[in-house]
Each structure stands twice: as C-alpha cells, then as structure tokens.
Amino acid sequence: MDRLLGNVDIDYDPLPWLNVHYTLGTDFFNDNRRTVWPLGNSSVPNGQVDREEYFNQITDHNLVVRASRQLNSNIAYTFSLGQNLNRADLRSFEVRGSQITVDGFDQLDGTLSYTPNEFESIVHTQGYFGQLTTDLYDQLYLTGSLRNDGSSTFGKSERRHWYPKASAAWDFSKFSAIQGKIPYLSFGKIRAAYGEAGVQPGAYATNSIFSTGTLGEGWGPVLNLRYAGNGGYVTGGTKGQNKIKPERTKERELGLDLAFWNERIFLNTTYYRAETEDALLALPLARTTGFFSQLQNAAKFRNEGVEASLQVFPLRMRNFAWDWQVNWARNNNRVIDLAGANFIGLAGFAGIATFVIEGQPYSVLRGVDHVRFGRGSVVGGVNIDQAFPDAPKDALYIAANGFPVIDPEQRILGDSNPDWTGSIRNNFTLFRKLKISALIDIKHGGDMWNGTAGALYPFGTHKDTEIRGSTVVFGESYYQNQQVAGPGAGTAVVLAQTWFQGNGSGFNVNAPFIEEAGYVKLREVAVSYNFSGGLIKSFGLSDIDVRVSGRNLKTWTDYSGIDPETNLTGTTNGRGLEYFNNPFFRSYAVSFRLNY
Amino acid sequence: MQKRLLHFFITILVVGLAFASMLFINACDAPVSSDFLEGNEIDPNNPTAVTVDQLFTAVQVNGYRQHSGHLARTVAMWMQQMAGTDRQYQQYDRYIFSEDDYDGEFDNWYTGGGLIDIRRIIKIANEQLNDRVYAGYGKFYEAWFIGTCASIWGDTPYSEAVNDQFPTPKLDKQADVYAAVQALLDQAIADLGSGVGLGPRTVDLGYRGNVQRMVATARTLKARYYMHWAEVDPSNYQKALTEANQGISAVAGNLMTVHNASVATEWSMWYQFYQSRDSYTRAGKFMVDLMKARNDPRLNIYYRPLANGQVVGAAIGEPVSSTTSLLGAAFSSQASPFPLITFEENELIKAECNYKLNNPTAALDNLNKTRAELQAKWRATVPTFTYPPLTGLTGQALLDEILTEKYLSLFLQIEVWNDYKRNCFPKFVTYQGQPVPGRVLYSDDERNANPNFPAPNAQPARNANDPNACN
C-alpha cells in the first residue's frame, strides 16, 4: 500500500491585524491486494485468486482570511471568512480469477475464468463560512457563524444549504460580584451552544440505473448475469432519487466547567440534545414494485445525553505526584420517525441482524424467538392468547410435548446500546522521572448476541450441552428465568440431541443467546522512565525516555462469549453481534525515545 | 473609540472584498460550467439504458436461480427425495422456517431480472422493435414467473405490481392470478406463432431461437397450471389434457438450464451449493427405498453410490454421516442441466388426465411412451440403461404407477410439491405426523414496506387451490 500526503501552506499578514492563510493539500493512496483461496480450501475448493487495486486521491483547497482587533480595553473580536473546495476521486478495479490450474501458482493467468469489476466516483464539495468571535471583559466569549455548504451528490435543486452556529461562554468566576466569593472555587465557566450540521449522501444516488454482476442466494451459489457469452443487465434495486438534500442535525449543548482548590480539582459537565431530521436512509420499498429501496431524507432521530469528567490532583509534591481522572457518558437515542417503514436493516447475519426500528433506539437486535404469549401468536390453528387468557405477558409458550416452539415472525430481541460508558485513569510520577499510569474502561449494559454459543450447541461442543440426557422442566430446572404457560407447561422432558439441534439450536432460534454485555477492562498499564545524566549526555543526547506498556490486560464481564467489545459486522452502524469474532489482542510494547 | 469602530468597518470591507474575489476561484479541473458542483452527477459505473437482449439474458438467469436453488432444495426435502442433514437444513427438513427464510425467493419474481425487467422487454419489443415474437417470449416468462409464485405463495400481487401508481401493491386472489396467467399464455402463444419479428434467437439459452419448441412449452405450462386447480375443480383435467396434447412431444424439446464447466459463475446451482455445503442435504430414505423396491435403473444416477456400491438414504432430520449418499453426478456436476419444463411432465400429465377421464388404455400408452423416451435419454449417460414398457396395469395400480413415475421423473423439481398437494401422493410418513407445509411465508421485507401483507399469524396454512390437508 502506498500513501503520499503533501500540502502547501501560505501564511501572510498584509496588515498587523489581518492574516491570510491558504492551504492546498492532497492525500493520495494506492492499495494493491492479492487474495488467494488455494486449491482444496473449504469454501472454494477449485481455488480462486482476487486481484484488487484501489486508488484514492483527495485534494483540498482552504482559504481563510482573519481579522483580529481590539475595539477597546474590554472588547476584542475576530472575524474570519473562509472558502473550502474539496475533490475526492476514488477508483478501483477488481478481477476475480476462478479455478487455479497449477497448485501454488497464484497469478491471474493461472486461472481459468475471470470476473471483472470496476468502480469510480468523483465528489466535489464546496463550503463558505463566516465567523465572528468576541471577547468581552475577558469573561464573556460569544461566537456566531454561518456556513454555506454544497455537494455534487445532492439533487440539482438542492445543491447548497445554510448552517448556522452560535455559542456563548461565561467565565463567571472572573465576574466581580462572584470573584472570590465562592469558597475554594478557582475557576468556573458556564457555556451554551447551538449548531447545525449536515451530512451528504454517497455519490450518484440521484441516478436510476441498470446493473450487472451476479444473481445469488444466501447459501453461496451465484449465476452471472453476463451469461453464455451474452451481456446481461437488470434494473438496479435502488430507485433513483433526484431530490436528495442534506441530513441535518441540530444540536443544543449546555455545559459547566469548574475548578476547585487552586486547580486541584477540575469538573466538566455537558448536557446535549441533538435532533437529526431528513436522515439519509435507504428506505425500503415494497419489493413487488420491482425495487428494493430508495435513498430518501426520511427519518428522524434524537440523541440526548450527559458527559462528565472529573480530574483530581491530590498530591503534587516535588518527588511524588498523583492525579486521577474519571470520565462518564450516557447517551439515549431514539428513532422518532421512519417515514412509514417498520424497519430498516443495518447489518447482520442469517436469522438475526441489527435494525433501525421506529420507536426504538438506533441499532436494535431483531431475530427469531420462541413463541410467547401476548403477541397474538397462532400455533396449530389456535390463538394461544385466547386459549390461555391467564398466561403472563411474554411468558414462554410450552407445547403439549413439553418444549417451546419457534416463532415464525421476527421479533425485537435486544438493544445493543450501553446504559453508560466510563473510564478511570490514574497517573503517578515519582522523582520526576518514573511515571506509572493505568486506564480502566467501563461499559454498563448493552445486549449482545452470543452466536458463538448458538453455533456450538448443535454440535454438542458447548459446556451447556453437557446436561444432555437429563430430565428437566422448562421454566423450573431449565430456562429458569422464564415464566411459562401453555398446554405442556410443567411437563418433565428429556433434553436430548433433538433439542440442541432443533428448537434449542442457535441456527434456529436467537433469543436464548442474547446476553448483557457490560464489561470492565484494564485497558492499559504503562510505566516510563526518563534517563538523563552524564553517561547519556556523553552520547550527545539530552535524555532518553523508555516506556513499557501493556494493553487490554484483563476483562471482567458476565458475558459468556468471546469479547463483549467486538462487533461481527465491523465498522457498520449496527453492533451487538458475535459469531466467532476475534477478541481484542492483549499487547505489550516497549518504546525508546531519544531526545537531542 | 470612533477610530476603533472605523477600523472595525474597514476590516469587514477588506475581508469582504478578499472574500468576493475567492468566489471566482475554481479548482483547476472544473468543467465548462463555472459552478464547481456541477458536472459530476452522471454515474459512470452503471448504464441508464440497456438492450432487450441483455435484459432477456438476465431474466433467464433469474429463472435458473429461482427454479434450481434454495426453494427447490427445500421442496426436495419435504418430498423426501433428499433429506436435510446438517445445520439449518435439518430444521427445514422438519418443516420449520420463518418469514425471512424465503424472502429473497419471493422478491426475486418482481425485482431485477423479474417482472420489472420482463415488462421492459415486452415494452421494448412492442414499441421499439415491432417484434411480436420477442414480446411472446416476454409474456411466457411473465406467466411462468408469476404462476410459479402463485403456486407457492397463493395470493400474490399482480394487477398492481411493478407499477409506479401503486407503491404498495395489493394481494390478488390466487385464482385470479392463475386466470390472468392462462390468458397471458394464450397471448404469448399467439405472439410466438405470429411470425412478426425475430425474437431473441441465440440469446434464448434453452431453445436457441426455435420458436416452435417455445410454443409447445407454453402449452405444457398451461397444462401444468390447469392441473394445479384440478383438486378444486375436476373439469380442469380435460383442459389440461387439451393443452398437453399440443405440448412438449419429445425429450429433445425439454426446457433445461444451460451451464458451462469453464466459467465458475455459470456452474450449476447444485454444484455450487455442494462445493461448501455437501453435508447439508443427502439422499432421502423414502425415495431411495422406493427405487430399490422397484429396481429402478435410475437409482445410481440420481444418487452417488457409496464406496461399497450401495446407495443409502437419510431419514428425516438424521444428521450427516459418511454412510449416506450424495446427490448423483448427473445433477451435481459443474455443467449438469437442471430440468425446468419437460416432456416427462407433459406426457405424465396426459397419463393422469386420461386415467381420470376414464381412458386407462391411453393412460398406459402415455406412461410407456414416457418410459421409452427416458430410456433413450439416460442411455446417453449409461449405455446399458433399460426401462421397458409395462403391460397389464389397470385400475388403482395403474394410477399409482403413473403418479410414482411422475414423482421419480420430476426429481428435484418444485412441481413435485404441487402434485403432492393435489393427490397426497406418495403416501410417505411425515415428520412426527405433522402435515407437509402447504406454502411458505411471505417475505418479511415486503411486509415491512407494504401494509397489504399480513403477519405470519394471519397467513393461511394452505393455498386456495389446496383445500384438503394430506394428514
């Protein structure tokens, strides 16, 4: 992989109070890949060679003119105007060669048939902004700004939009009436802000197109649309949308920053509330119209939360210093409106996936559950809620044979968003040379699907399946945390292989494998020492810093899967799935820094 | 103070002028228009207009996928021709599925490669090319796709489907869909026989442009669709017979999939499925034992004998092991053609209709003609293949033999399920005495965006053309 970054920077002060700053930069990378599935491998036994090349160049032009003036001894201001132009150029080629002819020879010409793919996109964005900041009495800071941003990805009638922003901050501890009056308060600031920001869609969403490629199914087999020497195209599943405009987030923020005891204690708190409207989502269409989805400005979300941090310096002596910091954050999000769709899929797996669902937090888990009461379910032609009116809501339905039954309708199974997250950091400095620090990360709440356990059940290799052959009663000695009802409730049954491979298998039902995935992790412990002295100086160095650190040292969690912090679907918007994910690595590092 | 204020206003003025000059700066490679944001709207990665041949190729490929993929594999398990022996396929074998197990299979009749593109083909053929033959091909595929959809899901959108005026198409009654499909096939036959236009010629993968064969296949399809309603209204037997008498008359006229061993993305669906999942589905015990009892010469063709020369089938839900046979090479090789609409089906429709219309002599003739053609067909694979005509069969024994022959000859095809729903034959023992499913659930993706689609609880257990359960 090659990467090249460069920029030209010009800084010019035509007048003492006027500054012109110009940057022209480019970031270029070229990523060249060879992926080989050798002969005899389990998913493509005939072998396959993929060659891919990605080329990406981003060019950015940024011009800012800033004037800073002192109006009088109490009022100072800065006024800036800026222009930004950006071009993003992405190109990629891929050729997949199928059927390797010579074992160990991994170039494309050793394969028998080729499937090419090519992609390119160019996106231009353009922005102008004006900003005024004022400093009043060294105490009150006011800022206002207005941006106009546009992108080539929006519909023709919606190219450019305005985004305002304003903020105010008051160092009330400097206010004459308060200064010195609150005991121990050495600094206090209250701040408020409002801002709007936009998001642009991917390129070319305005087009209605035909596409080629392959037709497939969820089980692997594909058939090429370009078949038997003929070209083949189908109507693209995404309907074009020529009125795309930006997704807009309006955020309000209120914060309080305090320092006590001669700046030994710092407390920062922020409350925020952000409403996103016209959210860009691929809204599902009725497939019987011939299309799968259409990009629309459709949805509304709300994010609301609190962030707080507390930093304390209990000891600040000559030869020993200790400080610690605690961060805490809590975010609630809710999907307020999905423009008529019940759900939009984010990312997922066969049977279970993450979804955006109206009235729920963004990214919930939806999949297969056992039949439960209170949902209008019909089993064997019988409406079970009517047949068992006394059954508690959400109780597990037990059929006449004493076992639960799979529900054919998909259900919401859990919320992968945490209740709150936090971290604790401790820093120690001894003799101004030895530094020790430790960082703990905490996540509280948040559901995860333990698909690993679900997959091991039918093979009988999971410890939970060791009870095979024993006699249990659902709701009492097995699935103990569930209420049960139904024709077979209370019946003693034998948990045989048919259960673990049938209605208890993770391939057929997902709900029993949803667990809470909170954790406390010892994220990092680092020790560093600064060597100085005559021996070091004789080498021409001023000093040497040596640092030894370990990351991801220990995890404390009730989650029984591999790692509650990983995500099967990677950097997608959906999270909370595990299926043989690799856990985070524990790593140790030693670094030397030579200072001259 | 005034001086400061003056400086303030000068600041604004100077900065504003500098800013105004920026408005005329464009990036080096801006297009002719001075607007930096114009000129990058057209998607360079996908065309916005394509030819009718390209659309027709795609429609045929979709037909291959739909008829030889996951649905067909599921039906083979439910009909106990194969068994589900690993992971999710074990659960399907026990008749358990949810609304997202066949959602793609439902959607594919309508989306890219389905009805939306078939309509484009018909439109281009009529409006631009004045090619009635091509339009006839389009109408045949529309009838075939929607008819198969209605045979599996029952009520399904048709009159409002693929129409910008209807963002949420309603469900049409299954009987109405079939009636529309029969009328459409009549139009297709008229268009194909009109001689106006050339049609797809060699882009027609099945018949390479032999329009007479296409017409015969359309007749066989009409016969098939009349058979689907014969349980409800036995007058359909005569209608089916009339069509079948003009249908596919020899194995050479079979509509089969076409595959190419040299192109990985043109390998048969079964071969590709078996590449990484050959443990999921193995020979079905019922059919294996049935063929052994009859000494059926196709046993070692349909299934791969084990090392000891034996063919062994798996019972329902039995897990995979090295002692159950795989699907035979004739069906699971890279270039194995898969049967879509065949002579065997046509001739055995005639046999069943003739029997039920009190003409057992003709029925026996149809049965023996089928056997003779099958003998000629399989002799290409196994030169010693012998399948002689039968004599002296009458009454129930004759009907059983006809229905058994159809069950065996239509190995792996979805149509076996339709025959089972009509006749409750073969009388195999179902899983734990539960009935074989009469339909699969509607796609949950469709239900998500279309309030006309009911939740699984509100969907019927069987379709309108299948009023009686089998057990």
mmCIF file of N, CA and C in Angstrom, chain A residues 20 40 89 218 374 487:
data_model
loop_
_atom_site.group_PDB
_atom_site.id
_atom_site.type_symbol
_atom_site.label_atom_id
_atom_site.label_comp_id
_atom_site.label_asym_id
_atom_site.label_seq_id
_atom_site.Cartn_x
_atom_site.Cartn_y
_atom_site.Cartn_z
ATOM 1 N N VAL A 20 -3.931 36.143 6.293
ATOM 2 C CA VAL A 20 -4.472 35.319 5.222
ATOM 3 C C VAL A 20 -3.766 33.971 5.266
ATOM 4 N N GLY A 40 -8.279 -26.714 -2.900
ATOM 5 C CA GLY A 40 -8.629 -27.600 -1.791
ATOM 6 C C GLY A 40 -9.145 -26.883 -0.558
ATOM 7 N N ASP A 89 -11.576 11.637 -5.332
ATOM 8 C CA ASP A 89 -11.535 10.839 -6.553
ATOM 9 C C ASP A 89 -11.199 9.411 -6.151
ATOM 10 N N GLY A 218 -28.766 -16.690 -0.422
ATOM 11 C CA GLY A 218 -27.996 -16.597 0.813
ATOM 12 C C GLY A 218 -27.072 -17.763 1.073
ATOM 13 N N GLY A 374 -49.017 -13.002 24.562
ATOM 14 C CA GLY A 374 -49.172 -11.551 24.474
ATOM 15 C C GLY A 374 -48.799 -10.983 23.115
ATOM 16 N N PRO A 487 -50.115 -25.643 26.967
ATOM 17 C CA PRO A 487 -50.635 -26.991 27.215
ATOM 18 C C PRO A 487 -49.628 -27.930 27.861
#
